[in-house]
Short mmCIF file of C-alpha atoms (C1' of nucleotides) in Angstrom, two decimals:
data_model
loop_
_atom_site.label_atom_id
_atom_site.label_comp_id
_atom_site.label_asym_id
_atom_site.label_seq_id
_atom_site.Cartn_x
_atom_site.Cartn_y
_atom_site.Cartn_z
CA UNK A 1 -10.91 -7.44 -3.34
CA UNK A 2 -13.24 -9.39 -1.09
CA UNK A 3 -12.02 -12.17 1.21
CA UNK A 4 -13.51 -15.59 0.48
CA UNK A 5 -16.62 -16.73 2.35
CA UNK A 6 -14.60 -19.62 3.77
CA UNK A 7 -12.14 -17.23 5.44
CA UNK A 8 -14.94 -15.13 6.87
CA UNK A 9 -16.79 -18.09 8.40
CA UNK A 10 -13.56 -19.21 10.04
CA UNK A 11 -12.83 -15.69 11.28
CA UNK A 12 -16.25 -14.85 12.70
CA UNK A 13 -16.28 -17.20 15.76
CA UNK A 14 -12.78 -16.12 16.76
CA UNK A 15 -13.80 -12.48 16.89
CA UNK A 16 -15.03 -11.36 20.28
CA UNK A 17 -16.16 -8.02 21.63
CA UNK A 18 -13.91 -6.57 24.35
CA UNK A 19 -15.72 -3.29 24.90
CA UNK A 20 -18.44 -1.01 23.50
CA UNK A 21 -16.37 -0.30 20.37
CA UNK A 22 -13.51 -2.77 20.55
CA UNK A 23 -13.12 -6.24 19.02
CA UNK A 24 -10.33 -8.80 19.18
CA UNK A 25 -9.46 -11.56 16.75
CA UNK A 26 -7.96 -14.57 18.53
CA UNK A 27 -4.44 -15.42 17.30
CA UNK A 28 -5.60 -19.02 16.80
CA UNK A 29 -7.14 -17.75 13.57
CA UNK A 30 -3.82 -18.35 11.86
CA UNK A 31 -0.72 -20.15 13.11
CA UNK A 32 1.64 -17.36 12.05
CA UNK A 33 -0.05 -14.68 14.21
CA UNK A 34 2.32 -13.57 16.99
CA UNK A 35 -0.31 -11.43 18.77
CA UNK A 36 -4.08 -10.85 18.47
CA UNK A 37 -5.57 -8.34 16.04
CA UNK A 38 -7.85 -5.71 17.52
CA UNK A 39 -10.30 -3.41 15.82
CA UNK A 40 -11.93 -0.21 17.08
CA UNK A 41 -15.34 -0.31 15.40
CA UNK A 42 -19.07 -0.56 15.82
CA UNK A 43 -21.13 -3.34 14.15
CA UNK A 44 -21.64 -1.38 10.94
CA UNK A 45 -18.01 -0.35 10.47
CA UNK A 46 -16.81 -3.84 11.37
CA UNK A 47 -19.07 -5.30 8.64
CA UNK A 48 -17.62 -2.81 6.14
CA UNK A 49 -14.13 -4.13 6.88
CA UNK A 50 -15.24 -7.57 5.72
CA UNK A 51 -15.75 -6.16 2.24
CA UNK A 52 -12.08 -5.62 1.46
CA UNK A 53 -8.79 -7.25 2.48
CA UNK A 54 -8.12 -4.83 5.35
CA UNK A 55 -8.87 -7.32 8.16
CA UNK A 56 -6.64 -9.95 6.58
CA UNK A 57 -3.95 -7.32 6.09
CA UNK A 58 -4.20 -6.52 9.81
CA UNK A 59 -3.77 -10.24 10.51
CA UNK A 60 -0.64 -10.17 8.32
CA UNK A 61 0.69 -7.30 10.44
CA UNK A 62 0.46 -9.48 13.57
CA UNK A 63 3.13 -11.76 12.03
CA UNK A 64 5.82 -9.05 12.00
CA UNK A 65 8.89 -9.94 14.08
CA UNK A 66 8.97 -8.02 17.37
CA UNK A 67 5.33 -6.88 17.34
CA UNK A 68 4.09 -6.15 20.89
CA UNK A 69 0.64 -6.54 22.39
CA UNK A 70 -1.63 -6.50 19.34
CA UNK A 71 -2.03 -4.97 15.92
CA UNK A 72 -4.97 -2.57 15.98
CA UNK A 73 -7.23 -1.17 13.27
CA UNK A 74 -9.06 2.14 13.53
CA UNK A 75 -12.76 2.49 12.58
CA UNK A 76 -11.84 4.09 9.24
CA UNK A 77 -9.66 1.11 8.29
CA UNK A 78 -9.51 0.03 4.66
CA UNK A 79 -7.18 -1.83 2.33
CA UNK A 80 -3.73 -0.37 1.74
CA UNK A 81 -0.24 -1.32 0.53
CA UNK A 82 0.78 -4.18 2.86
CA UNK A 83 -0.63 -2.66 6.02
CA UNK A 84 -4.25 -1.55 6.03
CA UNK A 85 -4.79 2.21 6.06
CA UNK A 86 -5.95 2.84 9.61
CA UNK A 87 -3.55 0.28 11.10
CA UNK A 88 -1.27 0.67 14.13
CA UNK A 89 1.55 -1.66 15.26
CA UNK A 90 4.33 -1.26 17.82
CA UNK A 91 7.51 -3.32 17.42
CA UNK A 92 10.11 -3.80 20.17
CA UNK A 93 13.36 -1.87 19.83
CA UNK A 94 16.08 -2.37 18.92
CA UNK A 95 15.61 -5.57 16.92
CA UNK A 96 11.89 -5.60 16.05
CA UNK A 97 11.19 -4.62 12.46
CA UNK A 98 10.34 -1.35 10.81
CA UNK A 99 8.19 -1.66 7.66
CA UNK A 100 7.75 1.17 5.12
CA UNK A 101 4.32 -0.27 4.25
CA UNK A 102 3.32 0.43 7.86
CA UNK A 103 3.92 4.14 7.34
CA UNK A 104 2.67 4.53 3.80
CA UNK A 105 3.89 6.00 0.54
CA UNK A 106 2.97 9.51 1.63
CA UNK A 107 5.35 9.78 4.58
CA UNK A 108 3.99 12.25 7.14
CA UNK A 109 0.79 12.83 5.33
CA UNK A 110 -0.97 14.87 7.97
CA UNK A 111 -3.29 17.66 8.92
CA UNK A 112 -2.76 21.20 10.18
CA UNK A 113 -5.59 23.34 11.47
CA UNK A 114 -5.37 27.14 11.40
CA UNK A 115 -7.72 29.35 13.38
CA UNK A 116 -8.62 32.96 12.74
CA UNK A 117 -10.22 35.47 15.08
CA UNK A 118 -12.91 36.03 12.45
CA UNK A 119 -16.56 35.11 12.44
CA UNK A 120 -17.53 33.59 9.12
CA UNK A 121 -20.57 35.82 9.15
CA UNK A 122 -18.39 38.92 9.07
CA UNK A 123 -16.29 37.86 6.07
CA UNK A 124 -18.87 35.81 4.16
CA UNK A 125 -18.56 37.82 0.94
CA UNK A 126 -14.78 37.48 0.90
CA UNK A 127 -14.70 33.66 1.04
CA UNK A 128 -14.90 32.91 -2.72
CA UNK A 129 -12.22 35.51 -3.44
CA UNK A 130 -9.98 34.12 -0.70
CA UNK A 131 -10.41 30.63 -2.16
CA UNK A 132 -9.61 31.93 -5.62
CA UNK A 133 -6.49 33.72 -4.35
CA UNK A 134 -5.36 30.54 -2.60
CA UNK A 135 -5.80 28.59 -5.83
CA UNK A 136 -3.61 31.13 -7.64
CA UNK A 137 -0.95 31.11 -4.98
CA UNK A 138 -0.70 27.38 -4.27
CA UNK A 139 0.15 24.79 -6.96
CA UNK A 140 -2.26 21.87 -6.71
CA UNK A 141 -2.79 18.55 -8.41
CA UNK A 142 -0.95 15.48 -9.43
CA UNK A 143 2.42 16.10 -11.05
CA UNK A 144 2.10 19.83 -10.51
CA UNK A 145 5.34 21.31 -9.39
CA UNK A 146 5.93 24.62 -7.76
CA UNK A 147 7.57 27.60 -9.38
CA UNK A 148 9.91 27.74 -6.42
CA UNK A 149 12.97 25.51 -6.79
CA UNK A 150 15.07 24.99 -3.68
CA UNK A 151 18.85 24.97 -4.01
CA UNK A 152 20.44 21.63 -3.04
CA UNK A 153 21.69 23.27 0.15
CA UNK A 154 18.25 24.62 1.04
CA UNK A 155 16.63 21.23 0.40
CA UNK A 156 19.25 19.50 2.57
CA UNK A 157 18.47 21.86 5.41
CA UNK A 158 14.71 21.32 5.03
CA UNK A 159 15.28 17.56 5.21
CA UNK A 160 17.67 17.76 8.16
CA UNK A 161 16.02 20.55 10.15
CA UNK A 162 12.35 20.71 9.12
CA UNK A 163 10.15 23.61 10.20
CA UNK A 164 12.69 25.47 12.39
CA UNK A 165 14.72 26.05 9.20
CA UNK A 166 11.63 27.18 7.26
CA UNK A 167 10.79 29.70 10.01
CA UNK A 168 14.24 30.94 10.97
CA UNK A 169 16.23 30.23 7.80
CA UNK A 170 13.70 30.93 5.05
CA UNK A 171 11.66 33.45 7.06
CA UNK A 172 8.29 31.77 6.46
CA UNK A 173 6.22 31.77 9.62
CA UNK A 174 6.48 32.73 13.25
CA UNK A 175 8.46 31.26 16.12
CA UNK A 176 5.22 30.53 17.98
CA UNK A 177 4.21 28.10 15.19
CA UNK A 178 6.88 25.62 16.29
CA UNK A 179 5.23 24.89 19.66
CA UNK A 180 2.04 23.83 17.89
CA UNK A 181 3.51 21.23 15.55
CA UNK A 182 4.04 17.57 16.49
CA UNK A 183 7.72 17.16 17.42
CA UNK A 184 8.23 20.88 16.78
CA UNK A 185 8.19 20.04 13.05
CA UNK A 186 11.62 18.40 13.30
CA UNK A 187 12.72 14.79 13.81
CA UNK A 188 16.35 14.63 14.87
CA UNK A 189 16.75 11.12 13.41
CA UNK A 190 16.91 12.50 9.87
CA UNK A 191 19.96 11.70 7.76
CA UNK A 192 19.99 13.39 4.37
CA UNK A 193 22.52 10.86 3.06
CA UNK A 194 19.79 8.18 3.21
CA UNK A 195 17.51 10.15 0.86
CA UNK A 196 18.31 9.21 -2.75
CA UNK A 197 19.27 11.76 -5.37
CA UNK A 198 16.10 10.84 -7.23
CA UNK A 199 13.93 11.53 -4.17
CA UNK A 200 15.64 14.88 -3.69
CA UNK A 201 15.14 15.77 -7.35
CA UNK A 202 11.45 15.03 -7.05
CA UNK A 203 11.18 17.19 -3.94
CA UNK A 204 13.27 20.14 -5.07
CA UNK A 205 10.33 22.06 -6.59
CA UNK A 206 7.52 20.62 -4.45
CA UNK A 207 7.86 22.54 -1.20
CA UNK A 208 4.69 24.58 -0.80
CA UNK A 209 2.60 22.43 -3.18
CA UNK A 210 -0.62 20.66 -2.25
CA UNK A 211 -0.65 17.54 -4.44
CA UNK A 212 -3.67 15.55 -5.56
CA UNK A 213 -5.86 12.70 -4.37
CA UNK A 214 -7.39 13.40 -0.99
CA UNK A 215 -5.11 16.35 -0.29
CA UNK A 216 -6.91 19.64 0.15
CA UNK A 217 -7.08 23.02 1.79
CA UNK A 218 -10.50 23.86 3.14
CA UNK A 219 -11.95 27.02 4.61
CA UNK A 220 -14.47 26.10 7.24
CA UNK A 221 -16.94 27.39 9.79
CA UNK A 222 -17.02 26.01 13.33
CA UNK A 223 -20.56 24.70 13.32
CA UNK A 224 -20.75 23.13 16.75
CA UNK A 225 -18.76 22.84 19.97
CA UNK A 226 -19.09 19.61 21.99
CA UNK A 227 -16.47 20.28 24.67
CA UNK A 228 -16.42 23.94 25.72
CA UNK A 229 -13.34 23.62 27.94
CA UNK A 230 -11.22 21.92 25.30
CA UNK A 231 -12.47 24.30 22.58
CA UNK A 232 -11.44 27.27 24.69
CA UNK A 233 -7.97 25.82 25.29
CA UNK A 234 -7.59 25.28 21.52
CA UNK A 235 -8.91 28.78 20.74
CA UNK A 236 -12.03 27.56 18.92
CA UNK A 237 -15.52 29.08 19.05
CA UNK A 238 -18.82 28.72 17.23
CA UNK A 239 -19.14 30.58 13.94
CA UNK A 240 -15.35 30.93 13.63
CA UNK A 241 -13.52 30.80 10.31
CA UNK A 242 -10.85 28.08 10.24
CA UNK A 243 -8.54 26.65 7.58
CA UNK A 244 -7.60 22.96 7.36
CA UNK A 245 -4.52 21.84 5.41
CA UNK A 246 -4.21 18.16 4.46
CA UNK A 247 -1.07 17.17 2.55
CA UNK A 248 2.23 15.32 2.95
CA UNK A 249 5.72 14.82 1.56
CA UNK A 250 4.68 14.69 -2.13
CA UNK A 251 6.94 12.92 -4.62
CA UNK A 252 9.90 13.04 -2.23
CA UNK A 253 8.28 10.84 0.41
CA UNK A 254 6.87 8.56 -2.27
CA UNK A 255 10.36 8.01 -3.70
CA UNK A 256 11.82 7.38 -0.22
CA UNK A 257 9.21 4.67 0.34
CA UNK A 258 9.81 3.14 -3.10
CA UNK A 259 13.61 3.15 -2.61
CA UNK A 260 13.53 1.49 0.81
CA UNK A 261 10.85 -1.09 0.03
CA UNK A 262 13.14 -2.26 -2.78
CA UNK A 263 16.18 -2.17 -0.50
CA UNK A 264 14.45 -4.24 2.19
CA UNK A 265 12.98 -6.63 -0.37
CA UNK A 266 16.52 -7.32 -1.64
CA UNK A 267 17.87 -7.82 1.88
CA UNK A 268 15.11 -10.34 2.65
CA UNK A 269 15.83 -12.23 -0.58
CA UNK A 270 19.56 -12.24 0.23
CA UNK A 271 18.83 -13.91 3.56
CA UNK A 272 16.31 -16.29 2.02
CA UNK A 273 13.44 -14.89 4.12
CA UNK A 274 9.85 -14.99 2.90
CA UNK A 275 7.04 -12.85 4.25
CA UNK A 276 3.33 -13.63 4.20
CA UNK A 277 2.92 -10.60 1.91
CA UNK A 278 5.78 -9.10 -0.07
CA UNK A 279 4.26 -5.66 0.48
CA UNK A 280 5.13 -6.03 4.17
CA UNK A 281 8.84 -5.69 3.30
CA UNK A 282 10.60 -4.84 6.54
CA UNK A 283 13.96 -5.01 8.32
CA UNK A 284 15.06 -5.12 11.95
CA UNK A 285 15.16 -1.52 13.20
CA UNK A 286 18.80 -2.06 14.25
CA UNK A 287 19.89 -3.35 10.80
CA UNK A 288 21.53 -1.22 8.13
CA UNK A 289 18.28 -1.20 6.13
CA UNK A 290 16.16 -0.43 9.20
CA UNK A 291 18.39 2.45 10.25
CA UNK A 292 18.67 3.75 6.70
CA UNK A 293 14.93 3.76 6.13
CA UNK A 294 14.21 5.32 9.52
CA UNK A 295 16.68 8.15 8.85
CA UNK A 296 15.19 8.72 5.39
CA UNK A 297 11.65 8.57 6.79
CA UNK A 298 12.54 11.24 9.38
CA UNK A 299 13.92 13.45 6.60
CA UNK A 300 10.75 12.99 4.51
CA UNK A 301 8.65 13.73 7.61
CA UNK A 302 10.59 16.96 8.12
CA UNK A 303 9.91 17.83 4.47
CA UNK A 304 6.16 17.25 4.94
CA UNK A 305 5.97 19.43 8.06
CA UNK A 306 7.98 22.08 6.18
CA UNK A 307 5.51 21.77 3.30
CA UNK A 308 2.53 22.45 5.57
CA UNK A 309 4.49 25.37 7.06
CA UNK A 310 5.06 26.96 3.64
CA UNK A 311 1.37 26.46 2.81
CA UNK A 312 0.47 28.16 6.10
CA UNK A 313 2.60 31.10 5.04
CA UNK A 314 0.77 31.27 1.68
CA UNK A 315 -2.58 31.27 3.50
CA UNK A 316 -1.39 34.11 5.71
CA UNK A 317 -0.20 36.11 2.67
CA UNK A 318 -3.58 35.70 0.96
CA UNK A 319 -5.57 36.56 4.09
CA UNK A 320 -3.48 39.60 4.83
CA UNK A 321 -3.70 40.88 1.22
CA UNK A 322 -7.47 40.41 1.04
CA UNK A 323 -8.54 41.31 4.59
CA UNK A 324 -5.79 43.71 5.63
CA UNK A 325 -3.10 43.23 8.24
CA UNK A 326 -5.46 43.09 11.21
CA UNK A 327 -4.63 40.63 13.98
CA UNK A 328 -7.94 38.74 13.85
CA UNK A 329 -7.32 37.90 10.17
CA UNK A 330 -3.93 36.33 10.91
CA UNK A 331 -4.30 32.54 11.04
CA UNK A 332 -2.73 30.83 14.06
CA UNK A 333 -1.56 27.23 14.04
CA UNK A 334 -3.92 25.26 16.30
CA UNK A 335 -1.85 22.10 15.79
CA UNK A 336 -0.19 19.99 13.10
CA UNK A 337 -0.21 16.20 13.40
CA UNK A 338 0.98 13.36 11.17
CA UNK A 339 -1.14 10.33 10.33
CA UNK A 340 1.45 8.37 8.28
CA UNK A 341 4.60 7.96 10.36
CA UNK A 342 6.61 5.75 12.70
CA UNK A 343 7.61 7.19 16.09
CA UNK A 344 9.77 5.83 18.89
CA UNK A 345 7.64 5.78 22.05
CA UNK A 346 7.59 4.02 25.43
CA UNK A 347 4.79 1.68 26.56
CA UNK A 348 4.98 -0.33 29.77
CA UNK A 349 8.65 0.55 30.13
CA UNK A 350 9.47 -0.76 26.65
CA UNK A 351 10.78 1.33 23.76
CA UNK A 352 8.70 0.65 20.67
CA UNK A 353 8.67 1.69 17.05
CA UNK A 354 5.02 2.64 16.68
CA UNK A 355 3.83 2.47 13.07
CA UNK A 356 0.81 4.66 12.39
CA UNK A 357 -0.60 4.42 8.87
CA UNK A 358 -3.78 6.39 8.43
CA UNK A 359 -3.87 6.76 12.19
CA UNK A 360 -3.34 9.89 14.26
CA UNK A 361 -1.30 10.09 17.45
CA UNK A 362 -3.71 10.93 20.29
CA UNK A 363 -1.75 11.66 23.47
CA UNK A 364 -3.92 12.30 26.49
CA UNK A 365 -3.79 15.24 28.95
CA UNK A 366 -0.52 15.84 30.76
CA UNK A 367 1.73 14.31 28.11
CA UNK A 368 5.11 16.05 28.20
CA UNK A 369 5.24 16.39 24.41
CA UNK A 370 2.19 18.65 24.34
CA UNK A 371 2.36 22.45 24.36
CA UNK A 372 1.60 23.94 27.76
CA UNK A 373 -1.78 25.36 26.73
CA UNK A 374 -2.99 21.88 25.72
CA UNK A 375 -1.66 20.00 28.77
CA UNK A 376 -5.01 20.05 30.58
CA UNK A 377 -7.09 18.88 27.59
CA UNK A 378 -4.93 16.50 25.54
CA UNK A 379 -3.45 16.51 22.05
CA UNK A 380 -5.57 17.87 19.21
CA UNK A 381 -6.59 15.22 16.67
CA UNK A 382 -8.02 16.36 13.34
CA UNK A 383 -10.39 14.20 11.34
CA UNK A 384 -10.96 15.57 7.87
CA UNK A 385 -14.22 14.34 6.42
CA UNK A 386 -14.68 13.82 2.72
CA UNK A 387 -15.18 16.79 0.45
CA UNK A 388 -18.35 18.69 1.23
CA UNK A 389 -18.93 16.91 4.55
CA UNK A 390 -17.93 17.83 8.09
CA UNK A 391 -14.48 17.59 9.68
CA UNK A 392 -13.87 17.08 13.39
CA UNK A 393 -11.53 18.35 16.04
CA UNK A 394 -10.95 15.85 18.84
CA UNK A 395 -8.53 15.63 21.76
CA UNK A 396 -6.61 12.53 22.79
CA UNK A 397 -7.60 10.80 26.02
CA UNK A 398 -5.24 9.05 28.45
CA UNK A 399 -7.04 5.73 27.75
CA UNK A 400 -5.60 5.73 24.24
CA UNK A 401 -2.25 4.69 25.70
CA UNK A 402 -3.51 1.23 26.74
CA UNK A 403 -6.18 0.81 24.06
CA UNK A 404 -4.42 1.86 20.86
CA UNK A 405 -0.77 2.82 21.44
CA UNK A 406 -2.00 6.40 21.79
CA UNK A 407 -3.68 6.46 18.40
CA UNK A 408 -7.02 7.43 16.88
CA UNK A 409 -8.51 7.42 13.38
CA UNK A 410 -7.48 9.81 10.61
CA UNK A 411 -10.52 10.39 8.43
CA UNK A 412 -13.73 8.96 7.10
CA UNK A 413 -11.97 6.08 5.36
CA UNK A 414 -12.63 5.03 1.82
CA UNK A 415 -15.44 2.65 1.05
CA UNK A 416 -15.04 2.83 -2.75
CA UNK A 417 -11.75 2.51 -4.63
CA UNK A 418 -10.71 5.53 -6.66
CA UNK A 419 -11.57 3.66 -9.86
CA UNK A 420 -15.02 2.68 -8.58
CA UNK A 421 -15.73 6.24 -7.45
CA UNK A 422 -14.75 7.64 -10.83
CA UNK A 423 -17.09 5.17 -12.48
CA UNK A 424 -20.05 5.91 -10.21
CA UNK A 425 -19.76 9.67 -9.81
CA UNK A 426 -19.99 12.41 -12.43
CA UNK A 427 -17.51 15.11 -11.44
CA UNK A 428 -19.45 17.90 -13.15
CA UNK A 429 -22.62 16.99 -11.26
CA UNK A 430 -20.75 16.85 -7.98
CA UNK A 431 -19.28 20.28 -8.67
CA UNK A 432 -22.80 21.63 -9.18
CA UNK A 433 -24.09 19.95 -6.03
CA UNK A 434 -21.27 21.44 -3.93
CA UNK A 435 -21.90 24.90 -5.38
CA UNK A 436 -25.60 24.51 -4.60
CA UNK A 437 -24.60 23.84 -0.98
CA UNK A 438 -22.78 27.18 -1.06
CA UNK A 439 -19.30 25.60 -1.13
CA UNK A 440 -16.75 27.30 -3.39
CA UNK A 441 -14.83 24.65 -5.31
CA UNK A 442 -11.36 25.38 -6.65
CA UNK A 443 -10.40 22.18 -8.47
CA UNK A 444 -9.42 22.07 -12.16
CA UNK A 445 -10.29 18.40 -12.72
CA UNK A 446 -13.74 16.82 -12.66
CA UNK A 447 -12.12 13.36 -12.54
CA UNK A 448 -10.16 14.23 -9.37
CA UNK A 449 -13.34 15.66 -7.90
CA UNK A 450 -15.25 12.43 -8.59
CA UNK A 451 -12.57 10.26 -6.94
CA UNK A 452 -13.04 12.21 -3.72
CA UNK A 453 -16.84 12.26 -3.77
CA UNK A 454 -18.53 11.93 -0.36
CA UNK A 455 -20.14 8.64 -1.47
CA UNK A 456 -16.63 7.16 -1.87
CA UNK A 457 -16.14 7.53 1.89
CA UNK A 458 -17.62 6.06 5.06
CA UNK A 459 -19.79 8.14 7.35
CA UNK A 460 -17.34 10.41 9.19
CA UNK A 461 -19.82 11.13 12.02
CA UNK A 462 -20.05 7.39 12.73
CA UNK A 463 -16.25 6.95 12.63
CA UNK A 464 -15.73 9.84 15.03
CA UNK A 465 -18.47 8.66 17.41
CA UNK A 466 -16.85 5.21 17.48
CA UNK A 467 -13.49 6.70 18.46
CA UNK A 468 -15.27 8.71 21.16
CA UNK A 469 -17.10 5.61 22.44
CA UNK A 470 -13.86 3.61 22.49
CA UNK A 471 -12.50 6.33 24.78
CA UNK A 472 -9.33 7.06 22.80
CA UNK A 473 -10.24 10.63 21.79
CA UNK A 474 -13.12 12.96 22.55
CA UNK A 475 -15.12 15.23 20.25
CA UNK A 476 -14.40 18.95 20.59
CA UNK A 477 -15.83 20.63 17.49
CA UNK A 478 -17.54 20.00 14.17
CA UNK A 479 -16.34 22.05 11.22
CA UNK A 480 -18.30 22.48 7.97
CA UNK A 481 -16.78 23.43 4.61
CA UNK A 482 -17.12 26.87 3.01
CA UNK A 483 -14.56 26.48 0.25
CA UNK A 484 -12.38 23.64 -0.89
CA UNK A 485 -9.12 23.84 -2.83
CA UNK A 486 -7.83 20.60 -4.28
CA UNK A 487 -5.84 19.10 -7.16
"C1'" DA B 1 -0.64 8.86 -2.00
"C1'" DT B 2 2.46 8.93 -6.70
"C1'" DG B 3 6.47 12.36 -13.03
"C1'" DT B 4 -1.19 7.59 -11.88
"C1'" DA B 5 2.40 -0.06 -14.25
"C1'" DC B 6 10.49 -0.27 -15.15
#
DNA sequence: ATGTAC
């Protein structure tokens, strides 16, 4: 929905440019703003944000109790539930609020990049078969559940322990994988008791499933390297075959979000508190609701990392079956990073709860949380483009700390709603067009395909260049699709 | 994103 012309004319003069790709909205725009709103964008992307409610949603975020500094939108920002997708906000611990809408329904939706030692050129003929095998091995699509049902005990351990349990307890993956996953694939704040029975039921057969919507697995070719030093540190080279996995915590995370939004909504009503937008339901981090949600969110995040780990194992099985057990055909984890999560981090000596919704953590070089090999170059940031377009590998820069609470964008960003895309795009035609580009498509539904059409998304090259210009992350490599597997 | 509006 578009904001009214009246609102936009009032907003415009209070918006000033702070840098080559950074804007600030003065808090005088609305009396309830506690801090300014900032936006990483160029002129074109900024204009696009005027076409939906995302800017006003970002303004709403600045009203949250305990918010520090500013609320900031990434260049791929668009309208979401409560918070805009592409929004970042840090609240002061212990009594600032945590808001499930600031993390998103798909808790720890994120991206994992796998690299092979193969040149695409050398395995060209095998790509369609590999894609087909992946489609047979990995359940995809909305409502699709896996054939593998975890016992209640296994699920509890996934929620409590995350990827270390998947590797060492379930035997799926290698010990080296753990060093290349944000937080080692395990948040210690998880408390299984805060995850409802219903959420657990929904998750019990969804480990190792891809889901629908914009979730996908893509086989890609490294088309171009921008930063040779960083590419070398990440093990990337031109012509290389890579695999990108984009998925999250499935129905389990969705149910956790639903449960705790309701819980917080009730608590607010009990105390007679009204928010500017009910979808911003939140609670002080230190409150029972804040602690409960945070513990459940950590558990759902562990589930999502575990999910991407199981999918990695499936990819390895398929590659090894098809290409033989040679070391160059064994996909390594380059990195795995969330873009829907809240993390506890320190800025200017203050402990904050940093909400990232459709925003990727982008720690610069030398950050202690990075694996040793990436210390000199910074944290890998993956920007999946829309289907059939390029994806990018970037690395976080130290400047991101002051500019954006160490955050960058997470994708191209929608410019058409799912409904609008479905109306405008014929899935069957799109399928043909992708095939004509030489991209193998493994997706049962034309409707799902249409919703994710490239025209439904902003220009990923522009989004990525804006992030680069803003100085929060730098371009390392451009990856182009060879085969896409989606729901 | 999501057993696609309890």
